[in-house]
XYZ file of C-alpha atoms in Angstrom:
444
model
C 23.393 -22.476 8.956
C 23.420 -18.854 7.652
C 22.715 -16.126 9.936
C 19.469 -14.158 9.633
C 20.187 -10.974 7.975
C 18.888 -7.658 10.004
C 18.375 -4.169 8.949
C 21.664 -1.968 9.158
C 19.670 1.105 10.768
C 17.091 1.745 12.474
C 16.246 4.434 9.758
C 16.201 1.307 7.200
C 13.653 -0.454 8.893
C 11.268 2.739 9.071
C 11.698 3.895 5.334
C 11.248 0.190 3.793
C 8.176 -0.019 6.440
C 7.027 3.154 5.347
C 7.560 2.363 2.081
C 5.309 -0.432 2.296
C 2.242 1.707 3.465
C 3.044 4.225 0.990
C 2.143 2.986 -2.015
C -0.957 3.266 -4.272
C -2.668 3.191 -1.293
C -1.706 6.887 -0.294
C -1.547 8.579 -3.861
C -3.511 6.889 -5.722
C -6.499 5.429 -3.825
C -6.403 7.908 -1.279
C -7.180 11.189 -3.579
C -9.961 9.604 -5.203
C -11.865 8.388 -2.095
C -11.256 11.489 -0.474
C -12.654 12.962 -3.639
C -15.546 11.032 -3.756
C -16.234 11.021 -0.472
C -16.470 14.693 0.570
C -12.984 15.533 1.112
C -12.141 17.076 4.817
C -14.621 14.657 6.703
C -13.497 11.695 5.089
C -10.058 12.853 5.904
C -11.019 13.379 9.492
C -12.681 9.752 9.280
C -9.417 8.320 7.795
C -7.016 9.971 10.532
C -8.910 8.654 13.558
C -9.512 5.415 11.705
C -5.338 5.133 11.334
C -4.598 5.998 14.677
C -7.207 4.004 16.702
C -7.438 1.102 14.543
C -4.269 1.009 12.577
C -1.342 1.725 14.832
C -2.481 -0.661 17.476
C -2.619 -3.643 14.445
C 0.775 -2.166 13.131
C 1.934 -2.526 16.099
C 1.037 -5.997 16.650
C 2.562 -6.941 13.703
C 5.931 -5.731 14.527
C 5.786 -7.262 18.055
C 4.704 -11.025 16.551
C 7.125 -10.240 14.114
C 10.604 -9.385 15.668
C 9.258 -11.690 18.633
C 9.553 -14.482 15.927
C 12.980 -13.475 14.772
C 11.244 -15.532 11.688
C 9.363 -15.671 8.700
C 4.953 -15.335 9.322
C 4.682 -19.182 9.481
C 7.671 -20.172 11.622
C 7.679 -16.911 13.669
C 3.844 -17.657 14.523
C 4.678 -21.697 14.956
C 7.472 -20.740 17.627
C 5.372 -18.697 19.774
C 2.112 -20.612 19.211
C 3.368 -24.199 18.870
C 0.845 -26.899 17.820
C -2.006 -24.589 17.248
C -3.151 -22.865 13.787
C -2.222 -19.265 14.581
C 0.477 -19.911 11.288
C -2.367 -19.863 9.244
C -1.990 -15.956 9.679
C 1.453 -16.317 7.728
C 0.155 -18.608 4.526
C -2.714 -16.487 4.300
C -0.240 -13.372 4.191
C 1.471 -15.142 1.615
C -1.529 -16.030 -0.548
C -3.103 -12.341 -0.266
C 0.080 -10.801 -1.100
C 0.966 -13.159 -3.711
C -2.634 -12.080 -5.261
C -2.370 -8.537 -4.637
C 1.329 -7.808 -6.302
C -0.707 -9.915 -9.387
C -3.068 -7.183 -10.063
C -0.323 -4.803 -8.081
C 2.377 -4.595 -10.898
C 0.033 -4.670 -13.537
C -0.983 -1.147 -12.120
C 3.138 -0.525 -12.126
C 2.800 -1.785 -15.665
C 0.463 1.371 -16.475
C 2.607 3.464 -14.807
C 6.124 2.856 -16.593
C 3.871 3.171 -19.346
C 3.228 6.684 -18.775
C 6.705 7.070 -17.302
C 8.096 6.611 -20.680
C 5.696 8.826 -22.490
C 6.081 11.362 -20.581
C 9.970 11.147 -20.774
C 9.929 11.194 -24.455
C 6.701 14.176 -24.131
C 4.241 11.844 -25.834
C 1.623 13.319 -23.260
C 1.127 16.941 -23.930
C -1.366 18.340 -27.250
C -4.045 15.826 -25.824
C -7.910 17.165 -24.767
C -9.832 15.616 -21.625
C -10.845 13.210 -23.697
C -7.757 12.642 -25.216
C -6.025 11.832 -22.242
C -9.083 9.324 -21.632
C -8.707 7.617 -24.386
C -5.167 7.360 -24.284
C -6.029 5.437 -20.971
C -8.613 3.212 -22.014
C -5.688 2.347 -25.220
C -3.261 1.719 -23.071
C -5.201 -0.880 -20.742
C -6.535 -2.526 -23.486
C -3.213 -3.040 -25.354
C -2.530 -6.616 -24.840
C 1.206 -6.393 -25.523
C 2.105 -2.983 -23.727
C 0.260 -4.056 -20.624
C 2.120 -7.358 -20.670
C 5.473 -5.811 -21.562
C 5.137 -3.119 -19.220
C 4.037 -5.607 -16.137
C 6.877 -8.223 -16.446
C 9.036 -4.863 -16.772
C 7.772 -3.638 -13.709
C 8.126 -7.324 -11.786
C 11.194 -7.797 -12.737
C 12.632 -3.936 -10.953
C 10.844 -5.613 -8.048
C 12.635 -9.171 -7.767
C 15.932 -7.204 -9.191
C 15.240 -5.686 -5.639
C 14.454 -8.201 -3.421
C 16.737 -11.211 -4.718
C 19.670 -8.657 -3.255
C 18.268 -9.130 0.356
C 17.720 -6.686 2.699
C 20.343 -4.740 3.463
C 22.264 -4.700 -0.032
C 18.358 -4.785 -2.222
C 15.012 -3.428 0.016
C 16.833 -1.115 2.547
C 19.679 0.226 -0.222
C 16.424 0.760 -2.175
C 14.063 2.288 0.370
C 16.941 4.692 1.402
C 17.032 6.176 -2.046
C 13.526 6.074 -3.180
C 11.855 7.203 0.228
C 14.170 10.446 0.357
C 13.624 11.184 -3.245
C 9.784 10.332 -2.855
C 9.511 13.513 -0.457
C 11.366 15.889 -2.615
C 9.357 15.159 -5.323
C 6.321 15.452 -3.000
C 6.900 19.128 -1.743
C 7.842 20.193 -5.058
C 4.684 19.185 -6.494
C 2.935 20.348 -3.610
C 4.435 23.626 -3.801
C 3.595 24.295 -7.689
C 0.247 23.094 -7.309
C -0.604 25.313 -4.046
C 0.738 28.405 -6.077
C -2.243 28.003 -8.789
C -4.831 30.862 -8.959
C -7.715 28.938 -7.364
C -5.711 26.978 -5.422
C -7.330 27.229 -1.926
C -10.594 25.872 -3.647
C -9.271 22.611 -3.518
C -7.729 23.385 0.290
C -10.311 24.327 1.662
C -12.144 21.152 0.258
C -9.794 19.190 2.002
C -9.568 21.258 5.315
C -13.390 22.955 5.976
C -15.706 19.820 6.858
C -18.880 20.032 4.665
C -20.749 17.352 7.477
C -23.603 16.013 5.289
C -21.018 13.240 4.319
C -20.486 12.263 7.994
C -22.359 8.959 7.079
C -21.395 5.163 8.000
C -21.125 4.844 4.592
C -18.150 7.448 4.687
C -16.505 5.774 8.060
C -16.712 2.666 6.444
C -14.355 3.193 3.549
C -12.226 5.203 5.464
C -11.852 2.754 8.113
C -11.039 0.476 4.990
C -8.440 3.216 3.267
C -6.655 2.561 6.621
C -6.480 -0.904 6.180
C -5.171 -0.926 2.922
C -2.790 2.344 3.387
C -0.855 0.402 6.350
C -0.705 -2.760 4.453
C -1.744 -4.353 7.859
C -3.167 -7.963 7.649
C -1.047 -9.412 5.017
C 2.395 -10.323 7.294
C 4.096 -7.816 5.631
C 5.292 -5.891 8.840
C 5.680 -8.969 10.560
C 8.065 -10.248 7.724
C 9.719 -6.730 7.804
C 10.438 -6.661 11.994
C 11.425 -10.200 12.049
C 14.656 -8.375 11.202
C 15.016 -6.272 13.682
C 17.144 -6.631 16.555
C 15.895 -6.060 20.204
C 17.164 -2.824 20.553
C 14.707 -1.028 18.350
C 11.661 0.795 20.075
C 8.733 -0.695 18.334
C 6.615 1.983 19.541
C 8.216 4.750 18.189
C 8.830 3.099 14.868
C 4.854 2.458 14.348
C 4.184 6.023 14.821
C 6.545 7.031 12.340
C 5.427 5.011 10.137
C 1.745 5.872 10.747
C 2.641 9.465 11.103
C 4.754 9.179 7.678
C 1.443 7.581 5.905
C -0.570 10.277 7.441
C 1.499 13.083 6.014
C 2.251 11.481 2.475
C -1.464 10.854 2.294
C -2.239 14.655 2.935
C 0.129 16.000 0.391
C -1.268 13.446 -2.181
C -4.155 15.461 -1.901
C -2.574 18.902 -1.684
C -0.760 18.159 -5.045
C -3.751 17.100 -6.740
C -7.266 18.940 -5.348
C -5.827 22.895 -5.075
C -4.702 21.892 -9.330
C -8.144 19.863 -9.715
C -10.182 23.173 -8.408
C -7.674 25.614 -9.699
C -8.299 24.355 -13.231
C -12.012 23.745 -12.979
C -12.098 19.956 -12.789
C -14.054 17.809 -10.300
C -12.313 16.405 -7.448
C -14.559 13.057 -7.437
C -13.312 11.651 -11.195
C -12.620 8.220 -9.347
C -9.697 5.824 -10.110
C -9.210 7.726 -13.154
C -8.339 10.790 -11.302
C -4.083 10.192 -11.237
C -4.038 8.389 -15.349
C -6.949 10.396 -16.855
C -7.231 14.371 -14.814
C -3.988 14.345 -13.478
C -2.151 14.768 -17.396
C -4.874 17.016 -18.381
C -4.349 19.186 -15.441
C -0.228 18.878 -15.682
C -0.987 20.101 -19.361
C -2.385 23.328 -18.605
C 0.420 24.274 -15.983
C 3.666 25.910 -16.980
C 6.514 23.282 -17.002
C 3.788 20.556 -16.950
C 5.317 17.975 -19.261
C 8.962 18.182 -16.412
C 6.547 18.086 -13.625
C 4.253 15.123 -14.799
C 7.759 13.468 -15.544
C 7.888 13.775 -11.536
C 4.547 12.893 -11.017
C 5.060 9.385 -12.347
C 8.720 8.999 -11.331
C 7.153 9.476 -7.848
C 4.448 6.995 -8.314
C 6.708 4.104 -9.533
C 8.906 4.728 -6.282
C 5.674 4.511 -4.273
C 4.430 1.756 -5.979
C 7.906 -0.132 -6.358
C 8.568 0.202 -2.554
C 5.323 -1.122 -1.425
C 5.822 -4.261 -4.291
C 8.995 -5.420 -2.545
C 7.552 -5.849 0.778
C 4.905 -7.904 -0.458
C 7.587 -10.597 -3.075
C 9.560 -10.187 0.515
C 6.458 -11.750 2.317
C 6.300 -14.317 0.151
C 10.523 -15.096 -0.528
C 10.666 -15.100 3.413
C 8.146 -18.108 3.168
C 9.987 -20.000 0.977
C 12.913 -19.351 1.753
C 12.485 -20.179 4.999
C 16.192 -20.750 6.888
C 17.799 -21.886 3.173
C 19.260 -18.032 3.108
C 21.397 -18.905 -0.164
C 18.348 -20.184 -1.991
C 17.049 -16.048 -2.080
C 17.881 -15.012 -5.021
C 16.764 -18.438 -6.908
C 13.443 -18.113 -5.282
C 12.701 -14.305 -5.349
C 12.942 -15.081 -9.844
C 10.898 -18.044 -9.592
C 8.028 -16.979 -7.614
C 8.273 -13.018 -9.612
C 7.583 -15.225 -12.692
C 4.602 -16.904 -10.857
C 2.783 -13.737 -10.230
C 3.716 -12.548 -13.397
C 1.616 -15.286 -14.834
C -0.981 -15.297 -12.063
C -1.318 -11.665 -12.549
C -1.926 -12.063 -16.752
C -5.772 -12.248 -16.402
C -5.599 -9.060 -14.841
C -3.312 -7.328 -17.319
C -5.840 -8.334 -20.103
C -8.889 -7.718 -18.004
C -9.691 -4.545 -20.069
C -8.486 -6.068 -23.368
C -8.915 -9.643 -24.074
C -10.158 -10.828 -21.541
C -12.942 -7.865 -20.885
C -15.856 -10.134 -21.438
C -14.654 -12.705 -18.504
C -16.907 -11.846 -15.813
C -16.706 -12.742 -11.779
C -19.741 -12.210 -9.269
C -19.892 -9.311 -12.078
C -16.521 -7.669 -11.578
C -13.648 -8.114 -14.582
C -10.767 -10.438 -13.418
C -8.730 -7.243 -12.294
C -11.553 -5.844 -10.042
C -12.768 -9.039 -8.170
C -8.985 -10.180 -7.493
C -8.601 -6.450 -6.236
C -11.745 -6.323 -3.665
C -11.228 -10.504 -2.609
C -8.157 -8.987 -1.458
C -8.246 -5.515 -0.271
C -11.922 -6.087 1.128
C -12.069 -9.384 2.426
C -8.044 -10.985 2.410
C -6.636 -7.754 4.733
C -9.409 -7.622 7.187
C -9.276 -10.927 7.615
C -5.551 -10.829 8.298
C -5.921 -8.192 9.945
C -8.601 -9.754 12.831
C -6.694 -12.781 13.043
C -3.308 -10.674 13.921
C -5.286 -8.864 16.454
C -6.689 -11.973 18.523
C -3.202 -13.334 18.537
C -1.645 -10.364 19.994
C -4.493 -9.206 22.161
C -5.234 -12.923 23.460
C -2.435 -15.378 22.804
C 0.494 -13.054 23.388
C 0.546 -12.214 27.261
C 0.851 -8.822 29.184
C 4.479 -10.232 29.907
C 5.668 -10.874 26.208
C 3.658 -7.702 25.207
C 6.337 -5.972 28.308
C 9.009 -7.724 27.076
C 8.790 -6.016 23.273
C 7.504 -2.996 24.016
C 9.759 -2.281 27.222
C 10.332 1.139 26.708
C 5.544 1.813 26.438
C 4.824 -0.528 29.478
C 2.419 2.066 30.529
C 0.291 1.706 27.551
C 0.331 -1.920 26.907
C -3.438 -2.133 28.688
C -4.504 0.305 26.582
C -3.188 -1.384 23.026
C -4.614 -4.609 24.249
C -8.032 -3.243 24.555
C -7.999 -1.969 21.335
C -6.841 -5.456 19.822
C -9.107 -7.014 21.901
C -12.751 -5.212 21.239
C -12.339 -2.201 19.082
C -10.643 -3.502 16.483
C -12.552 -6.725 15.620
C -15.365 -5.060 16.102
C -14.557 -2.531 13.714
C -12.563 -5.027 11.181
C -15.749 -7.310 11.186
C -17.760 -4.817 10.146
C -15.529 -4.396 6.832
C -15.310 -7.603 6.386
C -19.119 -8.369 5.867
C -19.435 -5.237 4.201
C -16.249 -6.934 1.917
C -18.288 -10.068 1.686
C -21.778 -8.441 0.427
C -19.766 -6.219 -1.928
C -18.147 -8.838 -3.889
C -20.828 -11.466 -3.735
C-alpha cells in the first residue's frame, strides 16, 4: 500500500489552511457585511465571535483530523468505531461538493474580470456602467459557463498533483503573493484624500447596531470565514505528522483570517468614503463599486489588475481545500487513483454547479423557497450545511474524544484543554444552534 503523503513544512500546512479560510469569505463577504452592518461593531462582533467560537471548532478539527491520520469518514470510523460520528465526513463531502458548485461559478466571474481588466476593457465606464457590465456578464450563458469550467479546471490542475507537489507548492506561492498585493492596495487606498472616513467607520463603534441581529451574522461570517464544519481542516491535518503544535497552528490561522479580513476592509472603505460612495452597496460592492472606485484613482486600471489577481488566489486557494475534501473521500487509501478522481469528480461539480452559473440568465425564472438556484444552494449551505457540521464536530470532540486523547494532541496546551472543552461543550452549540434555526427560517 502507498504511504500517506504529509505536508513538507510546517509553514505548508498553515498557508494551505489559511488559504482555505481566506477566501471569498474574507474579501468578498466580509466588506459587505461589515458594510451593511455598521462597520466597527460588527467588526468587534466578528473578532470575539472568531476567537471564542471559531478557534476552539478549528481546533477540533485539526485534533479529529491528524488523530485520524485519515480521510473525514475513515479518520472518524477509527476513533468512533461502530457508531455514526462518520456521518460528519459524508456530510463534509456533500456541503463542500455543493458549495465549490456555486463556489467556482463566483471564480468564473472573477477570471472574467481578470481578463478585462488585463486587456483594460474596464476603464471609460459610469456607476452604472460598471453595473451593467455586471448584470451582462452573469447573465451571459456562455461566458459564465466558459469562465466556470476555466476556473474548475486551475482547481483540479491543483489538487490532482497532491499535496506537497499541487496544494502546498500552490499555497506557498499564492499566500505570499496574496499579502503583497494586500498591503499594496491597502497602502494606495489609505493615501486617498478622505481616506480616514472610511477608517474611522471601521475603527470608532457607532453602538446603535449592537443588535442580535448584528451578532448573529457575525457569529455566522465566522463560520463561513474559517471554513469550519465542512471537514476541510480535518482533511487538511490528517496530514500532519505528530510533531506539529496544533495549538499554535489554529491561532495562526485564525490570527491570519483576522488580519486579511481587516485589510479587506482597509483597501476598500477609506476608497469607498474617499470617493463618496456608500460602504453598504451589498454583494455588489467588490464587481460593481470596487471598478468604479479603481477608475477614479491614478494607476487604477494596474491596480484593479491586482485587485482581481488577488481575488482569484483567494478564491483558488480556498477551492482546493474543498475538491481535496472530497478526492480524500474517494480516494480513500487507493493513493494512485488521485489524479483520475480529482478530473472526474471537478467535472461533477462542474455540472452540478450549471444551474447556478445560469441562475441569472436562463435559468432566472427557476425559483426555490423564493431564492434563484445560485442563492438557495448558497444559504442551504453556508446557513444551514456549516453549522450543522460545525455542532456535530463540536460534540465529538467535546464528548466522544476524552481529556486523555485531547492531552495526547494538544501536549504542548494541556493547561487549557478544560477550557476548549467547555467551549465545545456549551458555548458553542449553543451559539451554532442559534444560526442554525435562524439558517432554517431564512431559507424556508
Amino acid at each position: 500500500m502507498e504511504k500517506r503523503e504529509q505536508w513538507a513544512s510546517k509553514l505548508g500546512f498553515i498557508l494551505a489552511a489559511a488559504g482555505s479560510a481566506i477566501g471569498l469569505g474574507a474579501i468578498w463577504k466580509f466588506p459587505y457585511e461589515t458594510g451593511a452592518n455598521g462597520g466597527s461593531v460588527f467588526i468587534l462582533l466578528f473578532i470575539i465571535s472568531t476567537v471564542c467560537i471559531g478557534l476552539p471548532i478549528l481546533l477540533a478539527e485539526f485534533v479529529i483530523g491528524r488523530r485520524g491520520q485519515a480521510d473525514a469518514v475513515t479518520g472518524l470510523k477509527k476513533q468512533a468505531p461502530g457508531k455514526p460520528w462518520f456521518l460528519i465526513g459524508w456530510s463534509g463531502f456533500i456541503f463542500s461538493f455543493l458549495i465549490l458548485s456555486f463556489y467556482s461559478v463566483v471564480g468564473g466571474w472573477i477570471l472574467s474580470y481578470l481578463v478585462r481588466a488585463i486587456f483594460f476593457q474596464l476603464s471609460g465606464y459610469s456607476d452604472t456602467g460598471f453595473n451593467n457590465l455586471f448584470t451582462d456578464i452573469i447573465a451571459n450563458p456562455i461566458e459564465v459557463l466558459i469562465a466556470q469550467a476555466a476556473f474548475m479546471l486551475l482547481t483540479v490542475w491543483i489538487v490532482h498533483g497532491g499535496i506537497k507537489s499541487g496544494i502546498e507548492r500552490a499555497s506557498k506561492i499564492m499566500m505570499p503573493a496574496l499579502l503583497i498585493f494586500f498591503v499594496i492596495l491597502m497602502v494606495r487606498s489609505l493615501t486617498l484624500d478622505g481616506a480616514m472616513e472610511g477608517v474611522r467607520f471601521m475603527f470608532v463603534p457607532d453602538w446603535s447596531f449592537f443588535t442580535y441581529e448584528t451578532a448573529l451574522t457575525a457569529l455566522g461570517q465566522a463560520f463561513f470565514s474559517l471554513s469550519v464544519g465542512v471537514a476541510g481542516m480535518i482533511t487538511y491535518a490528517s496530514y500532519l505528522p505528530k510533531t506539529e503544535n496544533l495549538g499554535r497552528s489554529a491561532v495562526s490561522v485564525v490570527s491570519l483570517n483576522i488580519v486579511i479580513s481587516i485589510m479587506a476592509g482597509l483597501i476598500i472603505f477609506p476608497a469607498v468614503f474617499a470617493l463618496d460612495y456608500l460602504p453598504n452597496e451589498g454583494p455588489g460592492l467588490v464587481f460593481i463599486i470596487l471598478p468604479a472606485i479603481f477608475n477614479e484613482m491614478f494607476m487604477g486600471q494596474f491596480l484593479i489588475i491586482l485587485f482581481f489577481i488577488l481575488l482569484l488566489f483567494a478564491t483558488l486557494t480556498s477551492s482546493i481545500s474543498m475538491l481535496e475534501i472530497t478526492v480524500s473521500i474517494a480516494v480513500k487509501d487507493k493513493y494512485n487513483r488521485r489524479g483520475r478522481l480529482s478530473w472526474l469528480l471537478g467535472l461533477a461539480i462542474f455540472i452540478v454547479g450549471i444551474p447556478s452559473a445560469l441562475s441569472y440568465g436562463v435559468f432566472s425564472d427557476a425559483i426555490f423557497f423564493g431564492y434563484t438556484f445560485f442563492d438557495f444552494v448558497d444559504i442551504l449551505t453556508s446557513r444551514i450545511g456549516l453549522p450543522m457540521g460545525a455542532l456535530f464536530i463540536s460534540l465529538f470532540a467535546g464528548y466522544v474524544l476524552t481529556k486523555e486523547d485531547a492531552h495526547a494532541e494538544m501536549s504542548e496546551q494541556k493547561l487549557l484543554v478544560d477550557v476548549w472543552r467547555v467551549l465545545l461543550r456549551y458555548v458553542a452549540p449553543a451559539a451554532i444552534i442559534i444560526v442554525f434555526i435562524q439558517g432554517i427560517i431564512e431559507v424556508f
